[in-house]
Short mmCIF file of C-alpha atoms in Angstrom, two decimals:
data_model
loop_
_atom_site.label_atom_id
_atom_site.label_comp_id
_atom_site.label_asym_id
_atom_site.label_seq_id
_atom_site.Cartn_x
_atom_site.Cartn_y
_atom_site.Cartn_z
CA UNK G 1 -0.05 0.37 0.07
CA UNK G 2 1.63 3.61 -1.06
CA UNK G 3 2.20 6.46 1.53
CA UNK G 4 -1.37 8.08 0.26
CA UNK G 5 -3.70 5.00 0.23
CA UNK G 6 -1.95 4.43 4.03
CA UNK G 7 -3.14 7.70 4.70
CA UNK G 8 -6.56 7.75 3.22
CA UNK G 9 -7.35 4.99 4.90
CA UNK G 10 -6.88 6.66 8.42
CA UNK G 11 -9.26 8.73 7.58
CA UNK G 12 -12.14 7.30 5.36
CA UNK G 13 -13.41 4.22 4.70
CA UNK G 14 -14.21 3.15 0.56
CA UNK G 15 -17.75 1.57 0.32
CA UNK G 16 -17.34 -2.25 -0.63
CA UNK G 17 -17.64 -2.18 -4.30
CA UNK G 18 -17.67 1.75 -4.87
CA UNK G 19 -15.11 3.16 -7.82
CA UNK G 20 -11.76 4.62 -6.23
CA UNK G 21 -11.12 8.17 -6.28
CA UNK G 22 -8.27 7.72 -8.92
CA UNK G 23 -11.33 6.28 -11.25
CA UNK G 24 -13.29 9.42 -10.89
CA UNK G 25 -11.17 11.92 -10.32
CA UNK G 26 -8.39 13.27 -12.30
CA UNK G 27 -4.51 12.73 -10.16
CA UNK G 28 -3.93 15.01 -7.81
CA UNK G 29 -1.14 17.18 -8.94
CA UNK G 30 1.23 19.38 -7.36
CA UNK G 31 0.05 21.51 -5.26
CA UNK G 32 -0.44 24.64 -7.85
CA UNK G 33 -3.21 25.69 -9.85
CA UNK G 34 -5.52 25.48 -6.73
CA UNK G 35 -8.03 27.79 -8.70
CA UNK G 36 -8.27 24.41 -10.89
CA UNK G 37 -9.65 22.25 -7.67
CA UNK G 38 -12.65 24.55 -6.82
CA UNK G 39 -13.58 23.75 -10.40
CA UNK G 40 -17.21 21.16 -10.88
CA UNK G 41 -15.76 17.10 -9.89
CA UNK G 42 -17.65 15.34 -11.96
CA UNK G 43 -18.80 15.57 -15.47
CA UNK G 44 -22.74 14.57 -16.44
CA UNK G 45 -21.12 10.81 -17.76
CA UNK G 46 -18.96 10.62 -14.30
CA UNK G 47 -21.29 11.49 -11.62
CA UNK G 48 -18.30 11.43 -7.81
CA UNK G 49 -17.93 8.04 -6.05
CA UNK G 50 -18.59 9.68 -2.72
CA UNK G 51 -15.97 8.10 0.36
CA UNK G 52 -17.28 7.68 3.89
CA UNK G 53 -15.30 9.18 6.90
CA UNK G 54 -14.33 7.45 9.97
CA UNK G 55 -17.14 10.13 11.01
CA UNK G 56 -19.78 8.32 8.86
CA UNK G 57 -20.31 11.24 6.70
CA UNK G 58 -19.56 11.13 2.39
CA UNK G 59 -17.49 13.61 1.06
CA UNK G 60 -15.89 14.01 -2.06
CA UNK G 61 -12.64 11.95 -2.84
CA UNK G 62 -10.92 14.53 -4.65
CA UNK G 63 -10.77 17.15 -2.27
CA UNK G 64 -9.81 13.73 0.06
CA UNK G 65 -7.27 13.29 -2.16
CA UNK G 66 -5.87 16.76 -2.57
CA UNK G 67 -5.86 17.06 1.74
CA UNK G 68 -3.99 13.51 1.79
CA UNK G 69 -1.45 14.89 -0.41
CA UNK G 70 -0.93 17.87 1.52
CA UNK G 71 -0.21 16.02 4.67
CA UNK G 72 2.30 13.37 2.89
CA UNK G 73 4.20 15.87 1.57
CA UNK G 74 4.49 17.29 4.95
CA UNK G 75 5.42 14.25 6.80
CA UNK G 76 7.16 14.52 10.02
CA UNK G 77 10.04 11.65 9.86
CA UNK G 78 9.14 8.84 13.28
CA UNK G 79 6.56 7.87 15.61
CA UNK G 80 3.80 10.93 15.01
CA UNK G 81 0.35 11.18 14.93
CA UNK G 82 0.12 10.11 11.54
CA UNK G 83 1.36 6.24 13.50
CA UNK G 84 -0.15 6.65 16.37
CA UNK G 85 -3.95 7.51 14.44
CA UNK G 86 -2.64 3.74 12.77
CA UNK G 87 -2.28 2.36 16.02
CA UNK G 88 -5.52 3.43 17.60
CA UNK G 89 -6.96 2.21 13.73
CA UNK G 90 -5.37 -1.29 14.45
CA UNK G 91 -6.31 -1.35 18.09
CA UNK G 92 -10.28 -0.67 16.71
CA UNK G 93 -10.55 -4.44 15.84
CA UNK G 94 -10.69 -5.25 19.16
CA UNK G 95 -13.16 -4.90 22.19
CA UNK G 96 -12.25 -1.78 23.97
CA UNK G 97 -13.11 1.33 24.94
CA UNK G 98 -11.58 4.32 24.19
CA UNK G 99 -9.42 5.19 27.27
CA UNK G 100 -8.21 1.71 27.14
CA UNK G 101 -7.42 2.06 23.06
CA UNK G 102 -5.60 5.08 23.31
CA UNK G 103 -4.11 4.51 26.61
CA UNK G 104 -2.41 1.33 24.52
CA UNK G 105 -1.69 3.42 21.58
CA UNK G 106 0.55 5.79 24.01
CA UNK G 107 2.23 3.38 25.23
CA UNK G 108 3.17 1.66 22.15
CA UNK G 109 4.21 5.49 21.16
CA UNK G 110 6.53 5.77 24.08
CA UNK G 111 8.04 2.54 23.22
CA UNK G 112 9.28 3.66 19.98
CA UNK G 113 10.48 6.90 21.48
CA UNK G 114 7.62 9.06 21.06
CA UNK G 115 5.59 10.88 23.80
CA UNK G 116 2.16 12.69 24.54
CA UNK G 117 3.50 15.85 23.68
CA UNK G 118 5.10 14.90 20.38
CA UNK G 119 2.40 13.64 19.15
CA UNK G 120 -0.17 16.82 20.20
CA UNK G 121 2.50 18.60 18.63
CA UNK G 122 2.79 17.02 15.23
CA UNK G 123 -1.55 16.30 15.70
CA UNK G 124 -1.00 20.16 15.99
CA UNK G 125 1.07 20.74 12.74
CA UNK G 126 -0.97 18.30 10.76
CA UNK G 127 -3.83 20.79 11.03
CA UNK G 128 -1.59 23.58 10.33
CA UNK G 129 -0.96 22.16 6.65
CA UNK G 130 -4.78 21.50 6.31
CA UNK G 131 -5.78 24.92 7.50
CA UNK G 132 -2.83 25.92 4.77
CA UNK G 133 -4.58 23.84 1.91
CA UNK G 134 -8.09 25.27 3.05
CA UNK G 135 -6.46 28.92 3.40
CA UNK G 136 -5.15 28.65 -0.49
CA UNK G 137 -8.69 26.72 -1.40
CA UNK G 138 -10.41 29.84 0.16
CA UNK G 139 -8.26 32.24 -2.17
CA UNK G 140 -9.01 30.30 -4.66
CA UNK G 141 -13.39 29.82 -4.33
CA UNK G 142 -13.03 33.50 -3.48
CA UNK G 143 -10.91 34.49 -6.64
CA UNK G 144 -13.48 32.04 -8.81
CA UNK G 145 -16.49 34.22 -7.03
CA UNK G 146 -15.35 37.40 -8.18
CA UNK G 147 -14.50 36.21 -11.42
CA UNK G 148 -18.32 35.42 -11.78
CA UNK G 149 -19.52 38.25 -10.84
CA UNK G 150 -17.57 40.70 -12.46
CA UNK G 151 -18.32 38.42 -15.63
CA UNK G 152 -21.90 38.45 -14.65
CA UNK G 153 -22.21 42.02 -13.98
CA UNK G 154 -20.40 42.64 -17.15
CA UNK G 155 -22.96 40.72 -18.70
CA UNK G 156 -26.12 42.36 -16.85
CA UNK G 157 -25.09 45.54 -18.16
CA UNK G 158 -24.52 44.43 -21.24
CA UNK G 159 -28.00 43.49 -21.17
CA UNK G 160 -29.14 46.33 -19.94
CA UNK G 161 -27.57 48.56 -22.36
CA UNK G 162 -29.31 46.93 -25.28
CA UNK G 163 -32.73 47.38 -23.98
CA UNK G 164 -32.41 50.50 -22.95
CA UNK G 165 -30.78 50.86 -27.40
CA UNK G 166 -33.50 48.91 -28.48
CA UNK G 167 -35.84 51.15 -26.22
CA UNK G 168 -34.69 53.83 -28.06
CA UNK G 169 -34.69 52.81 -31.21
CA UNK G 170 -38.26 51.64 -30.29
CA UNK G 171 -39.13 55.84 -29.86
CA UNK G 172 -37.33 57.18 -32.70
CA UNK G 173 -39.51 53.73 -34.95
CA UNK G 174 -42.80 55.02 -33.17
CA UNK G 175 -42.01 58.39 -34.23
CA UNK G 176 -41.36 57.04 -37.58
CA UNK G 177 -44.23 55.57 -38.09
CA UNK G 178 -46.71 58.44 -36.81
CA UNK G 179 -45.17 60.68 -39.22
CA UNK G 180 -45.44 58.59 -42.24
CA UNK G 181 -49.04 57.66 -40.86
CA UNK G 182 -49.55 61.32 -41.61
CA UNK G 183 -48.53 61.20 -44.32
CA UNK G 184 -49.69 58.53 -45.83
CA UNK G 185 -53.50 59.87 -44.44
CA UNK G 186 -52.19 63.27 -46.93
CA UNK G 187 -51.29 61.45 -50.07
CA UNK G 188 -54.67 59.43 -49.72
CA UNK G 189 -56.45 62.51 -49.34
CA UNK G 190 -54.83 63.87 -52.19
CA UNK G 191 -55.00 61.27 -53.91
CA UNK G 192 -59.19 61.32 -53.80
CA UNK G 193 -59.25 65.33 -54.08
CA UNK G 194 -57.49 64.94 -57.36
CA UNK G 195 -59.63 62.03 -58.26
CA UNK G 196 -62.63 64.36 -57.52
CA UNK G 197 -60.81 67.67 -59.58
CA UNK G 198 -60.58 65.39 -62.61
CA UNK G 199 -63.60 64.12 -62.56
CA UNK G 200 -65.66 67.21 -62.35
CA UNK G 201 -63.69 68.61 -64.78
CA UNK G 202 -64.41 65.50 -66.81
CA UNK G 203 -68.27 66.29 -66.15
CA UNK G 204 -67.81 69.81 -67.07
CA UNK G 205 -66.32 69.06 -70.60
CA UNK G 206 -68.53 66.54 -71.23
CA UNK G 207 -71.61 69.29 -70.45
CA UNK G 208 -70.13 71.93 -72.42
CA UNK G 209 -69.32 69.42 -74.82
CA UNK G 210 -72.79 67.98 -75.04
CA UNK G 211 -74.39 71.70 -75.56
CA UNK G 212 -72.57 72.29 -78.23
CA UNK G 213 -72.71 69.57 -80.27
CA UNK G 214 -76.62 69.54 -79.37
CA UNK G 215 -77.36 72.79 -80.87
CA UNK G 216 -75.13 72.08 -84.06
CA UNK G 217 -76.79 68.46 -84.36
CA UNK G 218 -80.27 70.04 -83.78
CA UNK G 219 -79.14 72.82 -86.48
CA UNK G 220 -77.77 70.26 -88.71
CA UNK G 221 -81.41 68.41 -88.52
CA UNK G 222 -83.45 71.85 -88.71
CA UNK G 223 -81.05 72.83 -92.10
CA UNK G 224 -81.89 69.18 -93.95
CA UNK G 225 -85.29 69.80 -93.27
CA UNK G 226 -86.37 72.84 -93.44
CA UNK G 227 -83.63 74.72 -95.90
CA UNK G 228 -81.59 71.97 -97.83
CA UNK G 229 -84.12 72.31 -100.80
CA UNK G 230 -84.44 75.84 -101.37
#
């Protein structure tokens, strides 16, 4: 069992039949690019398979790997808290209460040159390692939140400006439509009036034409009847 898996086994219990975190997430790289760790762990085609901690809570295996990797890289030499916890885990298989288990593990630690103070100091050392990881992660989270807010604000402002521009265009188009409606009404009135004038002119011309024509026609008829044989 490699060191990383051994560390994980101290804090988590993988459910039987579950897929290991290395199969569901990308392998943990170095401690750089913390920003990428804030991104979603899984995709729709690769559901996140949780692991179970010693307290029984389901957690994301990707972040367990990150924290265990940090502890591994900052592992202290000699018998320290991690070895003490491993002893506790072995004793947990026996039927004994917590007091007996912790006292037995400490007695074993003392035979290997450790002491309660050294165990506690190393435990606080690993807490500091975890705190450093947490601080980096929170910084990355805040960075992504700030970027998201910035992008969203830019998008909101862009849409607001687009709406204002289109509203102004609507107002301008409404004015143009009203102006053109008035022009259309005037044009239609002018056409109707012009058509009426043409009809009136044609009527008056026809009246004059018929008047003169009738007189000439009547005269032709009378001449033919009364004066053609004189």
